[in-house]
C-alpha positions as YAML, in Angstrom:
chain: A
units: angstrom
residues:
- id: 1
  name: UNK
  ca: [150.76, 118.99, -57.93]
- id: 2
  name: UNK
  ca: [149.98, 120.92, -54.63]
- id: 3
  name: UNK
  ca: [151.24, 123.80, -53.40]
- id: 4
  name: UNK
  ca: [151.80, 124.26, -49.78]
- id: 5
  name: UNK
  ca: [152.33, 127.76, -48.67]
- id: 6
  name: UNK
  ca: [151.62, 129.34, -44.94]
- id: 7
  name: UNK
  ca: [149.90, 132.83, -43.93]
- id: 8
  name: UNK
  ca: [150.16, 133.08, -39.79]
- id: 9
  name: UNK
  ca: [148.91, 130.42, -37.89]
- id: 10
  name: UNK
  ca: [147.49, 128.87, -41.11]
- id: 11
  name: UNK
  ca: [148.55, 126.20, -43.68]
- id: 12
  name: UNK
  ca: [146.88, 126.12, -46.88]
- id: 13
  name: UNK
  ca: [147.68, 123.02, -49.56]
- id: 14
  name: UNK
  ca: [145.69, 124.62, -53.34]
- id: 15
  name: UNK
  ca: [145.94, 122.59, -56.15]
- id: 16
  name: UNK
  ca: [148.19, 124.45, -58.80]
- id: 17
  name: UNK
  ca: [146.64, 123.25, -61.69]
- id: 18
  name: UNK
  ca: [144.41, 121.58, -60.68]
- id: 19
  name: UNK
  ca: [143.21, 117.80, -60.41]
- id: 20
  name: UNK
  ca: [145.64, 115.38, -62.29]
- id: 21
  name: UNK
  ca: [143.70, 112.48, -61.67]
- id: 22
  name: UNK
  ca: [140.64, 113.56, -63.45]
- id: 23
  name: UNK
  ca: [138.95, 111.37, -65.56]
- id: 24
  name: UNK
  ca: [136.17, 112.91, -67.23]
- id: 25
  name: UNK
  ca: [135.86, 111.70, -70.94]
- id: 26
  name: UNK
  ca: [132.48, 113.71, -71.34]
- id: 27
  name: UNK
  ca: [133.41, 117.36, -70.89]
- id: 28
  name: UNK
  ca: [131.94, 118.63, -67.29]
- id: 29
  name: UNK
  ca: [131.44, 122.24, -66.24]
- id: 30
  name: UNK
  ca: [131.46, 123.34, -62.55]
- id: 31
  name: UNK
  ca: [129.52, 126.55, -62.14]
- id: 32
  name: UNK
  ca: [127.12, 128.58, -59.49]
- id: 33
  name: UNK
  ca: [123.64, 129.66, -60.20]
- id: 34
  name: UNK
  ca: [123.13, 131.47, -63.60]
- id: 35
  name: UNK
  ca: [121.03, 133.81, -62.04]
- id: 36
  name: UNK
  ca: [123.68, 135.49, -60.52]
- id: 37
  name: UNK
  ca: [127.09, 134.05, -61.77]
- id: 38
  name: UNK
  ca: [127.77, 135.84, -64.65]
- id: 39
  name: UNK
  ca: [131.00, 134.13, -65.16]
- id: 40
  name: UNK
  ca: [128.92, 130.69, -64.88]
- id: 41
  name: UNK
  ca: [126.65, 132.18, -67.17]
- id: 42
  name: UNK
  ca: [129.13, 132.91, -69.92]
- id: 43
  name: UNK
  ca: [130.91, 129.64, -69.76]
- id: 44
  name: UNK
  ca: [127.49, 127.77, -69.98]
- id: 45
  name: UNK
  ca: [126.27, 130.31, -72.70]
- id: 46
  name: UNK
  ca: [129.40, 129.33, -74.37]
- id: 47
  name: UNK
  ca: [129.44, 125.38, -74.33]
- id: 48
  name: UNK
  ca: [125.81, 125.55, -75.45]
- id: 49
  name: UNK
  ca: [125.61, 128.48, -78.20]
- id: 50
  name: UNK
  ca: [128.48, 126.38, -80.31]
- id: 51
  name: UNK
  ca: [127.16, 122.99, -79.80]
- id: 52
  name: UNK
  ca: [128.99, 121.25, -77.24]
- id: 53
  name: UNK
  ca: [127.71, 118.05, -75.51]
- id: 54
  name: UNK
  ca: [128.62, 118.38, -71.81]
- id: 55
  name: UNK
  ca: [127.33, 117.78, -68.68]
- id: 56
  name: UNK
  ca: [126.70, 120.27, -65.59]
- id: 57
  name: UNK
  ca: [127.81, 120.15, -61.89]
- id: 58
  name: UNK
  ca: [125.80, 122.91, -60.82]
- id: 59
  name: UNK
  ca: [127.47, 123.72, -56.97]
- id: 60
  name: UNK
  ca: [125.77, 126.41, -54.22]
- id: 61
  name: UNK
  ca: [128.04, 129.35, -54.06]
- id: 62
  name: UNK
  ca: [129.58, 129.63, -50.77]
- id: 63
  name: UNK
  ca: [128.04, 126.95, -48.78]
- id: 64
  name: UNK
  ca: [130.38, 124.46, -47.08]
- id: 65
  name: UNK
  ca: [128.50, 121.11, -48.54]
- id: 66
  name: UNK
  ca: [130.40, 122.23, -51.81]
- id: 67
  name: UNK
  ca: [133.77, 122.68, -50.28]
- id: 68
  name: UNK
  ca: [135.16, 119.67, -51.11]
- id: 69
  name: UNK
  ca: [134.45, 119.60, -54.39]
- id: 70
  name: UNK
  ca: [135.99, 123.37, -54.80]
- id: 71
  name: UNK
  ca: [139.06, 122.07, -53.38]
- id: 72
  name: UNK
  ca: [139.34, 118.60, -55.41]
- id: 73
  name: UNK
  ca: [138.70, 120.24, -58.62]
- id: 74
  name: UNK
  ca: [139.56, 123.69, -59.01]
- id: 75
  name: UNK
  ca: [142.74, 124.89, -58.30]
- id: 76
  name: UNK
  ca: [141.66, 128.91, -57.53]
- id: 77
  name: UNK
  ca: [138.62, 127.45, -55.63]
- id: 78
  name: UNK
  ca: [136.46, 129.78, -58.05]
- id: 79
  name: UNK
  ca: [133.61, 129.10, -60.80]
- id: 80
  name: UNK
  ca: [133.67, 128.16, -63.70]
- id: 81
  name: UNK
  ca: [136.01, 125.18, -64.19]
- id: 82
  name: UNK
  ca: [135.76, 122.68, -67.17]
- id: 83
  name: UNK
  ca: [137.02, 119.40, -66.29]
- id: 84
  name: UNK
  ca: [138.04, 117.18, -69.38]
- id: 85
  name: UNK
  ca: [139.86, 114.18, -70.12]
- id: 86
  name: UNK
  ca: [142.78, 114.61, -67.09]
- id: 87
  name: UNK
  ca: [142.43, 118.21, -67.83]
- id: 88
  name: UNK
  ca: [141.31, 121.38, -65.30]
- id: 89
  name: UNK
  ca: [140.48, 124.53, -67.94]
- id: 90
  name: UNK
  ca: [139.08, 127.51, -65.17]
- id: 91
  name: UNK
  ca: [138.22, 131.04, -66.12]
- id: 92
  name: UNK
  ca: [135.64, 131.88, -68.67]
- id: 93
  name: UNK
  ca: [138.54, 132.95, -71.23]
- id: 94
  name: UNK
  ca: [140.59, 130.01, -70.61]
- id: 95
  name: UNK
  ca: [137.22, 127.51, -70.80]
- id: 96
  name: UNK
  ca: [136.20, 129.81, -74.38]
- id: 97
  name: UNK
  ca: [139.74, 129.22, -75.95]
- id: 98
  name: UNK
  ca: [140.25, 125.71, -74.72]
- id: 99
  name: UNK
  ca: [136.63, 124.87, -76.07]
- id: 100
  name: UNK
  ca: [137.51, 126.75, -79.44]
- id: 101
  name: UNK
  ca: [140.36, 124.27, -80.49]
- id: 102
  name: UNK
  ca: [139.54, 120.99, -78.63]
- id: 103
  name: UNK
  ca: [136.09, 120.80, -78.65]
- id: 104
  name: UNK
  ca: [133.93, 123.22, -80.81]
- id: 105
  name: UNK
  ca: [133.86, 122.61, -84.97]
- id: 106
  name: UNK
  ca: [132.35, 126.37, -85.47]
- id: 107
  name: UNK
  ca: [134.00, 129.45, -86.21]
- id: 108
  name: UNK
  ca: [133.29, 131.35, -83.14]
- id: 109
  name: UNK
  ca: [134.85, 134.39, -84.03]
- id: 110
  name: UNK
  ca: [132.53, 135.42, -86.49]
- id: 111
  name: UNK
  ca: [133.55, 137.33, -89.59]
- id: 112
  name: UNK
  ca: [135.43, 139.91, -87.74]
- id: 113
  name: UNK
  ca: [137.64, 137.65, -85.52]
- id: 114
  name: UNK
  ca: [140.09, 141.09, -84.73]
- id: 115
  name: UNK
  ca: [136.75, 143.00, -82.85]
- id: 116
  name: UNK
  ca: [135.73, 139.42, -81.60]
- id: 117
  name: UNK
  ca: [138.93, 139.07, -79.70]
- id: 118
  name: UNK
  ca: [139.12, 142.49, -78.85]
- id: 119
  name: UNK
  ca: [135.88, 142.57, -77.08]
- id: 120
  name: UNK
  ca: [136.44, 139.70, -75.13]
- id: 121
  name: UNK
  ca: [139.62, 140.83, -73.76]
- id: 122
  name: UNK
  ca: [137.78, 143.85, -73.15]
- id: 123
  name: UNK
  ca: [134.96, 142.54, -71.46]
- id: 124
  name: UNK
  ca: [137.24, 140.57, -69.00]
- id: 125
  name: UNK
  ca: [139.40, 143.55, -67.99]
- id: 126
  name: UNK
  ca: [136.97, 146.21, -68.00]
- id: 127
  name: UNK
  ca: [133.12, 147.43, -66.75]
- id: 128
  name: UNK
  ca: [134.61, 146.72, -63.19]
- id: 129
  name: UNK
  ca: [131.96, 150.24, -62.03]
- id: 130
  name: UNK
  ca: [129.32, 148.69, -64.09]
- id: 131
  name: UNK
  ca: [129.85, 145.07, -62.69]
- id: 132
  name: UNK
  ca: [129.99, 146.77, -59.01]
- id: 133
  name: UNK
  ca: [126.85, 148.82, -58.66]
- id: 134
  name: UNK
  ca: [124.78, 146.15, -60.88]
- id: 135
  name: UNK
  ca: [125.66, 142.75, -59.91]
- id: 136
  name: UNK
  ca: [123.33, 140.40, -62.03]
- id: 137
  name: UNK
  ca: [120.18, 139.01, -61.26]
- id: 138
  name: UNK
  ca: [118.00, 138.43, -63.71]
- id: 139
  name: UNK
  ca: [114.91, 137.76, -62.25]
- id: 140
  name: UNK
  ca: [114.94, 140.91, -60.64]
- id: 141
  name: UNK
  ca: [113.98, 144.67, -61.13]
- id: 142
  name: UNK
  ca: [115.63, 147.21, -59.03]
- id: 143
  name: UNK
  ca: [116.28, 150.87, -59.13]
- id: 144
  name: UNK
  ca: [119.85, 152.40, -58.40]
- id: 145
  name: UNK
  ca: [121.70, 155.77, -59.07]
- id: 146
  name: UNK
  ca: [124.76, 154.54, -60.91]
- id: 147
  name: UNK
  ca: [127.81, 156.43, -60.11]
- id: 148
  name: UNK
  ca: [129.98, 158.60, -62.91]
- id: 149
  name: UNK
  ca: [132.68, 155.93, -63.17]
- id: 150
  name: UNK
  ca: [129.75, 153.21, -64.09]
- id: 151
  name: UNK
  ca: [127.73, 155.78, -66.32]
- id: 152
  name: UNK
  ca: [130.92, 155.65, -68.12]
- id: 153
  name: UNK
  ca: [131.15, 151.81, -68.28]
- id: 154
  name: UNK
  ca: [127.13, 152.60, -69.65]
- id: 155
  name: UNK
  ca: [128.51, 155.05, -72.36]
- id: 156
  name: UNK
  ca: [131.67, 152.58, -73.56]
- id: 157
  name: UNK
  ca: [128.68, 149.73, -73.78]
- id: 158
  name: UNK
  ca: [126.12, 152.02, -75.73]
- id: 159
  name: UNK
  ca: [128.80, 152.99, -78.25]
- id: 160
  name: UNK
  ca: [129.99, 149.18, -78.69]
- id: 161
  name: UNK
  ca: [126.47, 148.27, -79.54]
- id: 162
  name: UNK
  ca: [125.37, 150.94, -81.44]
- id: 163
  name: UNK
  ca: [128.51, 151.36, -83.53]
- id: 164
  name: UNK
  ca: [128.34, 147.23, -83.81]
- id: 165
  name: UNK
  ca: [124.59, 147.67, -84.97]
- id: 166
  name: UNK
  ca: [125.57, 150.18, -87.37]
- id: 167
  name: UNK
  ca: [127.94, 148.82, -89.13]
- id: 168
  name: UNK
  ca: [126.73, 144.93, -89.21]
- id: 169
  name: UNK
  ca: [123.21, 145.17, -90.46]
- id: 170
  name: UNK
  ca: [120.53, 143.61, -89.02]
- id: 171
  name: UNK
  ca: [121.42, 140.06, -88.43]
- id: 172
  name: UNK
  ca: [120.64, 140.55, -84.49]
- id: 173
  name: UNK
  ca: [124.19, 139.87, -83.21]
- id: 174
  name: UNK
  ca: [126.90, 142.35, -82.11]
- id: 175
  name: UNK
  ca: [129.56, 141.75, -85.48]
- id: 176
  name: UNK
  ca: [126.52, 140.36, -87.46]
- id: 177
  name: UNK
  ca: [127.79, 136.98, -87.22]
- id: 178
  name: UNK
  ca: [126.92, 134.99, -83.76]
- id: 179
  name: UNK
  ca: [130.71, 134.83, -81.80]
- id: 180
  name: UNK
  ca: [132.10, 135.09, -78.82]
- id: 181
  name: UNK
  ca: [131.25, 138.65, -78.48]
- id: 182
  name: UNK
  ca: [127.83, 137.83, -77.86]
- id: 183
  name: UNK
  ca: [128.40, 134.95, -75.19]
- id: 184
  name: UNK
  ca: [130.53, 137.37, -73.55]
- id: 185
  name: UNK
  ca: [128.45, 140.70, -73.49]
- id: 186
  name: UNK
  ca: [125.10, 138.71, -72.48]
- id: 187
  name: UNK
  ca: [125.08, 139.66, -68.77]
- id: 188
  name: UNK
  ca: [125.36, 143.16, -69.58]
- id: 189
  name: UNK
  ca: [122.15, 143.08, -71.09]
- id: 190
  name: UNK
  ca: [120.29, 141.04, -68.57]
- id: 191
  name: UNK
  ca: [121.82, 143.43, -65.76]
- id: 192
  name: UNK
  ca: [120.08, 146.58, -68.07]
- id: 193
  name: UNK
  ca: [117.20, 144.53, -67.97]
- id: 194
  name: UNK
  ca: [117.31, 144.20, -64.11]
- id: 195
  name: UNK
  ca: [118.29, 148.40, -63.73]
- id: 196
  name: UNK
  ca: [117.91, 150.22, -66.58]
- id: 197
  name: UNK
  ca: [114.24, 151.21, -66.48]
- id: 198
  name: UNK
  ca: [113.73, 150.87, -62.95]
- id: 199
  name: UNK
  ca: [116.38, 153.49, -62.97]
- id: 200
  name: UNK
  ca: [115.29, 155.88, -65.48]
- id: 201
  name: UNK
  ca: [118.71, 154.87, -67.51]
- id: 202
  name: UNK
  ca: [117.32, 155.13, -71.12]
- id: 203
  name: UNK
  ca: [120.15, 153.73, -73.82]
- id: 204
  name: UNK
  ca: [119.57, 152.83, -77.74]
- id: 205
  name: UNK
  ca: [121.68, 149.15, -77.17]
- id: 206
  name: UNK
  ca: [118.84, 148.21, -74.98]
- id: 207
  name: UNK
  ca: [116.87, 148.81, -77.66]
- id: 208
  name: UNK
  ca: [118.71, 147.09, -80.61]
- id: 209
  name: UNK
  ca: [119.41, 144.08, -78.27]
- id: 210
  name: UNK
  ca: [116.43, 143.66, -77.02]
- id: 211
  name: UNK
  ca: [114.22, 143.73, -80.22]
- id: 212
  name: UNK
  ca: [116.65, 142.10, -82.80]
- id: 213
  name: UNK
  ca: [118.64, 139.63, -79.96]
- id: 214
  name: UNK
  ca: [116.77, 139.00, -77.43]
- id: 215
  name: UNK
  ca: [114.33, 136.84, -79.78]
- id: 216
  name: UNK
  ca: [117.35, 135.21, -81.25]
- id: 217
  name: UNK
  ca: [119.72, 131.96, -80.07]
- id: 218
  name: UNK
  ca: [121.78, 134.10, -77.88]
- id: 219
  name: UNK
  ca: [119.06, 135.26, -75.42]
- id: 220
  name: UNK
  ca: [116.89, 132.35, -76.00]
- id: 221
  name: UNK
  ca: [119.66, 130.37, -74.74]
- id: 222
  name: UNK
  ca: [120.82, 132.53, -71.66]
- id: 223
  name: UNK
  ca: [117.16, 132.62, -70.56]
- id: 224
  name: UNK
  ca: [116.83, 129.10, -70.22]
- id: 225
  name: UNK
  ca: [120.30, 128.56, -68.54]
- id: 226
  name: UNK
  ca: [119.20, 129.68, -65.62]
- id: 227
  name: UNK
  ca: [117.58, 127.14, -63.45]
- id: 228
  name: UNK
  ca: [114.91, 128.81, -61.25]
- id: 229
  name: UNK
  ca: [114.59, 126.10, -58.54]
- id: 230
  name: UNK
  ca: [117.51, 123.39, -58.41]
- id: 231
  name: UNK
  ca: [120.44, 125.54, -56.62]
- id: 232
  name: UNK
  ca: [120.86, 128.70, -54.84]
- id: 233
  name: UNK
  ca: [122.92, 131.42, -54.60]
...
Protein backbone atom coordinates (compact mmCIF):
# COMPACT_ATOMS: atom_id res chain seq x y z
CA UNK A 1 0.00 0.00 0.00
CA UNK A 2 1.28 3.59 -0.82
CA UNK A 3 0.95 6.51 0.86
CA UNK A 4 0.50 9.70 -0.92
CA UNK A 5 1.04 12.76 1.10
CA UNK A 6 2.14 16.49 -0.23
CA UNK A 7 4.83 19.06 1.31
CA UNK A 8 4.60 22.49 -1.03
CA UNK A 9 4.95 22.15 -4.49
CA UNK A 10 5.88 18.46 -3.98
CA UNK A 11 4.10 15.05 -4.09
CA UNK A 12 5.71 12.20 -2.57
CA UNK A 13 4.04 8.39 -3.00
CA UNK A 14 6.47 6.04 0.07
CA UNK A 15 5.66 2.68 0.37
CA UNK A 16 4.12 2.12 3.96
CA UNK A 17 5.27 -1.13 4.49
CA UNK A 18 6.87 -1.74 2.08
CA UNK A 19 6.86 -4.01 -1.19
CA UNK A 20 3.83 -6.48 -1.22
CA UNK A 21 4.80 -8.09 -4.23
CA UNK A 22 8.07 -9.37 -3.07
CA UNK A 23 9.04 -12.64 -3.79
CA UNK A 24 12.18 -13.52 -2.29
CA UNK A 25 12.16 -17.19 -0.94
CA UNK A 26 15.99 -16.91 -0.04
CA UNK A 27 16.21 -14.21 2.61
CA UNK A 28 17.95 -10.90 0.95
CA UNK A 29 19.51 -8.01 2.84
CA UNK A 30 19.78 -4.46 1.36
CA UNK A 31 22.59 -2.58 3.02
CA UNK A 32 25.46 0.28 2.27
CA UNK A 33 29.11 -0.26 2.66
CA UNK A 34 30.19 -1.92 6.00
CA UNK A 35 32.89 0.32 6.24
CA UNK A 36 30.85 2.99 7.20
CA UNK A 37 27.18 1.76 7.75
CA UNK A 38 27.12 0.71 11.04
CA UNK A 39 23.53 -0.14 10.88
CA UNK A 40 24.45 -2.35 7.64
CA UNK A 41 27.10 -3.65 9.62
CA UNK A 42 25.00 -4.92 12.49
CA UNK A 43 22.31 -6.43 10.41
CA UNK A 44 25.00 -8.34 8.31
CA UNK A 45 26.98 -9.16 11.60
CA UNK A 46 23.72 -10.49 12.68
CA UNK A 47 22.48 -12.81 9.74
CA UNK A 48 26.01 -14.23 9.67
CA UNK A 49 27.12 -14.67 13.51
CA UNK A 50 23.79 -17.06 13.97
CA UNK A 51 24.01 -18.92 10.82
CA UNK A 52 21.69 -17.63 8.38
CA UNK A 53 21.91 -18.43 4.62
CA UNK A 54 21.10 -15.17 2.77
CA UNK A 55 22.10 -13.32 0.06
CA UNK A 56 23.41 -9.53 -0.18
CA UNK A 57 22.27 -6.51 -2.31
CA UNK A 58 25.01 -4.39 -1.42
CA UNK A 59 23.61 -0.60 -2.82
CA UNK A 60 26.01 2.86 -2.96
CA UNK A 61 24.74 5.15 -0.32
CA UNK A 62 23.31 8.16 -1.78
CA UNK A 63 23.94 7.83 -5.40
CA UNK A 64 20.92 8.09 -7.73
CA UNK A 65 21.72 4.61 -9.76
CA UNK A 66 20.29 3.07 -6.42
CA UNK A 67 17.20 5.13 -6.22
CA UNK A 68 14.97 2.94 -7.59
CA UNK A 69 15.67 0.20 -5.77
CA UNK A 70 15.36 2.41 -2.34
CA UNK A 71 12.02 3.29 -3.43
CA UNK A 72 10.72 -0.32 -4.67
CA UNK A 73 11.88 -1.96 -1.61
CA UNK A 74 12.11 -0.04 1.40
CA UNK A 75 9.44 1.80 2.64
CA UNK A 76 11.68 4.61 4.87
CA UNK A 77 14.10 4.68 1.85
CA UNK A 78 16.90 3.79 4.56
CA UNK A 79 19.45 0.73 5.07
CA UNK A 80 19.14 -2.09 6.20
CA UNK A 81 16.02 -3.84 4.87
CA UNK A 82 15.54 -7.70 4.81
CA UNK A 83 13.33 -8.75 2.15
CA UNK A 84 11.73 -12.31 2.68
CA UNK A 85 9.10 -14.35 1.36
CA UNK A 86 6.40 -11.21 0.51
CA UNK A 87 7.84 -9.69 3.55
CA UNK A 88 9.83 -6.02 4.06
CA UNK A 89 11.62 -6.35 7.83
CA UNK A 90 13.81 -2.65 7.97
CA UNK A 91 15.72 -1.44 10.96
CA UNK A 92 18.47 -3.39 12.55
CA UNK A 93 16.07 -4.23 15.65
CA UNK A 94 13.22 -5.13 13.59
CA UNK A 95 15.67 -7.39 11.03
CA UNK A 96 17.39 -8.99 14.71
CA UNK A 97 13.86 -9.93 16.13
CA UNK A 98 12.28 -10.98 12.88
CA UNK A 99 15.50 -13.19 12.21
CA UNK A 100 15.28 -14.54 15.93
CA UNK A 101 11.83 -16.33 15.44
CA UNK A 102 11.58 -16.99 11.65
CA UNK A 103 14.82 -17.73 10.67
CA UNK A 104 17.64 -18.36 13.28
CA UNK A 105 17.57 -21.99 15.42
CA UNK A 106 20.16 -20.40 18.14
CA UNK A 107 19.54 -18.84 21.29
CA UNK A 108 20.75 -15.43 20.61
CA UNK A 109 20.20 -14.03 23.80
CA UNK A 110 22.76 -15.75 25.53
CA UNK A 111 22.41 -16.85 29.14
CA UNK A 112 21.38 -13.52 30.36
CA UNK A 113 18.55 -12.74 27.84
CA UNK A 114 17.26 -9.63 30.49
CA UNK A 115 20.99 -7.62 29.92
CA UNK A 116 20.85 -8.96 26.23
CA UNK A 117 17.68 -7.12 25.57
CA UNK A 118 18.52 -4.37 27.63
CA UNK A 119 21.61 -3.52 25.78
CA UNK A 120 20.18 -3.61 22.57
CA UNK A 121 17.47 -1.29 23.34
CA UNK A 122 20.14 0.66 24.74
CA UNK A 123 22.40 0.69 22.03
CA UNK A 124 19.60 1.83 19.59
CA UNK A 125 18.42 4.80 21.70
CA UNK A 126 21.55 5.94 23.08
CA UNK A 127 25.57 6.96 22.26
CA UNK A 128 23.89 9.58 19.87
CA UNK A 129 27.46 12.12 21.11
CA UNK A 130 29.54 9.11 20.59
CA UNK A 131 27.92 8.13 17.16
CA UNK A 132 28.25 12.04 16.16
CA UNK A 133 31.85 12.98 16.69
CA UNK A 134 33.04 9.28 15.59
CA UNK A 135 31.16 8.17 12.68
CA UNK A 136 32.69 4.69 11.70
CA UNK A 137 35.27 3.89 9.41
CA UNK A 138 37.19 1.23 9.97
CA UNK A 139 39.91 1.42 7.80
CA UNK A 140 40.82 4.57 9.14
CA UNK A 141 42.89 6.27 11.99
CA UNK A 142 42.05 9.71 12.98
CA UNK A 143 42.55 11.94 15.91
CA UNK A 144 39.61 14.07 17.47
CA UNK A 145 38.88 15.89 20.84
CA UNK A 146 35.61 14.28 21.83
CA UNK A 147 33.27 16.58 23.49
CA UNK A 148 31.91 16.07 27.37
CA UNK A 149 28.52 14.76 26.21
CA UNK A 150 30.50 11.90 24.06
CA UNK A 151 33.24 11.32 26.86
CA UNK A 152 30.18 10.41 28.67
CA UNK A 153 28.80 8.03 25.98
CA UNK A 154 32.89 6.71 26.43
CA UNK A 155 32.35 6.31 30.28
CA UNK A 156 28.61 4.46 29.97
CA UNK A 157 30.60 2.05 27.27
CA UNK A 158 33.76 1.43 29.55
CA UNK A 159 31.54 0.53 32.50
CA UNK A 160 29.25 -1.88 30.24
CA UNK A 161 32.34 -3.72 29.23
CA UNK A 162 34.23 -3.80 32.12
CA UNK A 163 31.40 -4.62 34.51
CA UNK A 164 30.30 -7.35 31.58
CA UNK A 165 34.02 -8.66 31.71
CA UNK A 166 33.89 -8.85 35.31
CA UNK A 167 31.24 -10.62 35.99
CA UNK A 168 31.22 -13.22 32.86
CA UNK A 169 34.66 -14.69 32.95
CA UNK A 170 36.71 -14.98 30.23
CA UNK A 171 34.78 -16.48 27.46
CA UNK A 172 35.62 -13.25 25.17
CA UNK A 173 32.00 -12.02 24.73
CA UNK A 174 30.16 -9.18 26.55
CA UNK A 175 27.50 -11.70 28.86
CA UNK A 176 30.00 -14.62 28.32
CA UNK A 177 27.76 -16.23 25.98
CA UNK A 178 27.94 -14.88 22.13
CA UNK A 179 24.24 -12.77 21.72
CA UNK A 180 22.96 -10.03 20.40
CA UNK A 181 24.85 -7.79 22.61
CA UNK A 182 27.85 -8.42 20.78
CA UNK A 183 26.39 -7.95 17.11
CA UNK A 184 25.08 -4.83 18.41
CA UNK A 185 28.07 -3.17 20.33
CA UNK A 186 30.65 -4.17 17.40
CA UNK A 187 30.89 -0.71 15.78
CA UNK A 188 31.71 0.80 18.96
CA UNK A 189 34.76 -1.00 19.04
CA UNK A 190 35.88 -0.58 15.50
CA UNK A 191 35.11 3.32 15.90
CA UNK A 192 37.75 3.08 19.25
CA UNK A 193 39.87 1.42 16.96
CA UNK A 194 39.62 4.25 14.33
CA UNK A 195 39.95 7.24 17.44
CA UNK A 196 40.91 6.03 20.48
CA UNK A 197 44.70 6.05 20.25
CA UNK A 198 45.03 8.51 17.68
CA UNK A 199 43.31 10.54 20.27
CA UNK A 200 45.11 9.81 23.34
CA UNK A 201 41.57 8.23 24.71
CA UNK A 202 43.02 5.32 26.81
CA UNK A 203 39.94 2.87 28.15
CA UNK A 204 40.27 -0.82 29.79
CA UNK A 205 37.14 -2.20 27.22
CA UNK A 206 39.53 -1.56 24.46
CA UNK A 207 41.63 -3.65 26.09
CA UNK A 208 39.39 -6.65 27.11
CA UNK A 209 37.78 -6.50 23.60
CA UNK A 210 40.47 -6.31 21.77
CA UNK A 211 42.64 -9.16 23.28
CA UNK A 212 39.86 -11.72 24.28
CA UNK A 213 37.18 -10.63 21.16
CA UNK A 214 38.74 -9.35 18.66
CA UNK A 215 40.43 -12.92 17.92
CA UNK A 216 37.08 -14.50 18.38
CA UNK A 217 33.82 -15.10 15.81
CA UNK A 218 32.47 -11.74 16.53
CA UNK A 219 35.38 -9.62 15.19
CA UNK A 220 36.57 -12.20 12.86
CA UNK A 221 33.32 -11.90 11.29
CA UNK A 222 32.83 -8.00 11.25
CA UNK A 223 36.33 -7.74 9.73
CA UNK A 224 35.57 -9.63 6.83
CA UNK A 225 32.07 -8.03 6.23
CA UNK A 226 33.42 -5.27 4.97
CA UNK A 227 34.16 -5.39 1.33
CA UNK A 228 37.18 -3.14 0.54
CA UNK A 229 36.63 -2.72 -3.24
CA UNK A 230 33.01 -3.71 -4.61
CA UNK A 231 30.85 -0.49 -3.41
CA UNK A 232 31.39 2.86 -2.08
CA UNK A 233 30.25 5.04 0.29
Amino acid sequence: MDCVWAWGNQTVTAKTFGNQMNCFHKPTLIIGNKNYSTWSLRAWLMLHAFGVAFDEMPIKLFHPSNQEIVTTYTPLGQVPVLLHEDKTIWDSVGIALYAEKYLITQNIWGNQPHLAMSLLGEMHSGFSALRNEMPMNIRARRKIAPSPPCLSDLARFEAIVTEGFKQNGSEGYLLGEFSVADVFFAPIIFRLITYAKASDIELQSMTLYTKDACSSKYANLATTGVDRNRYSH
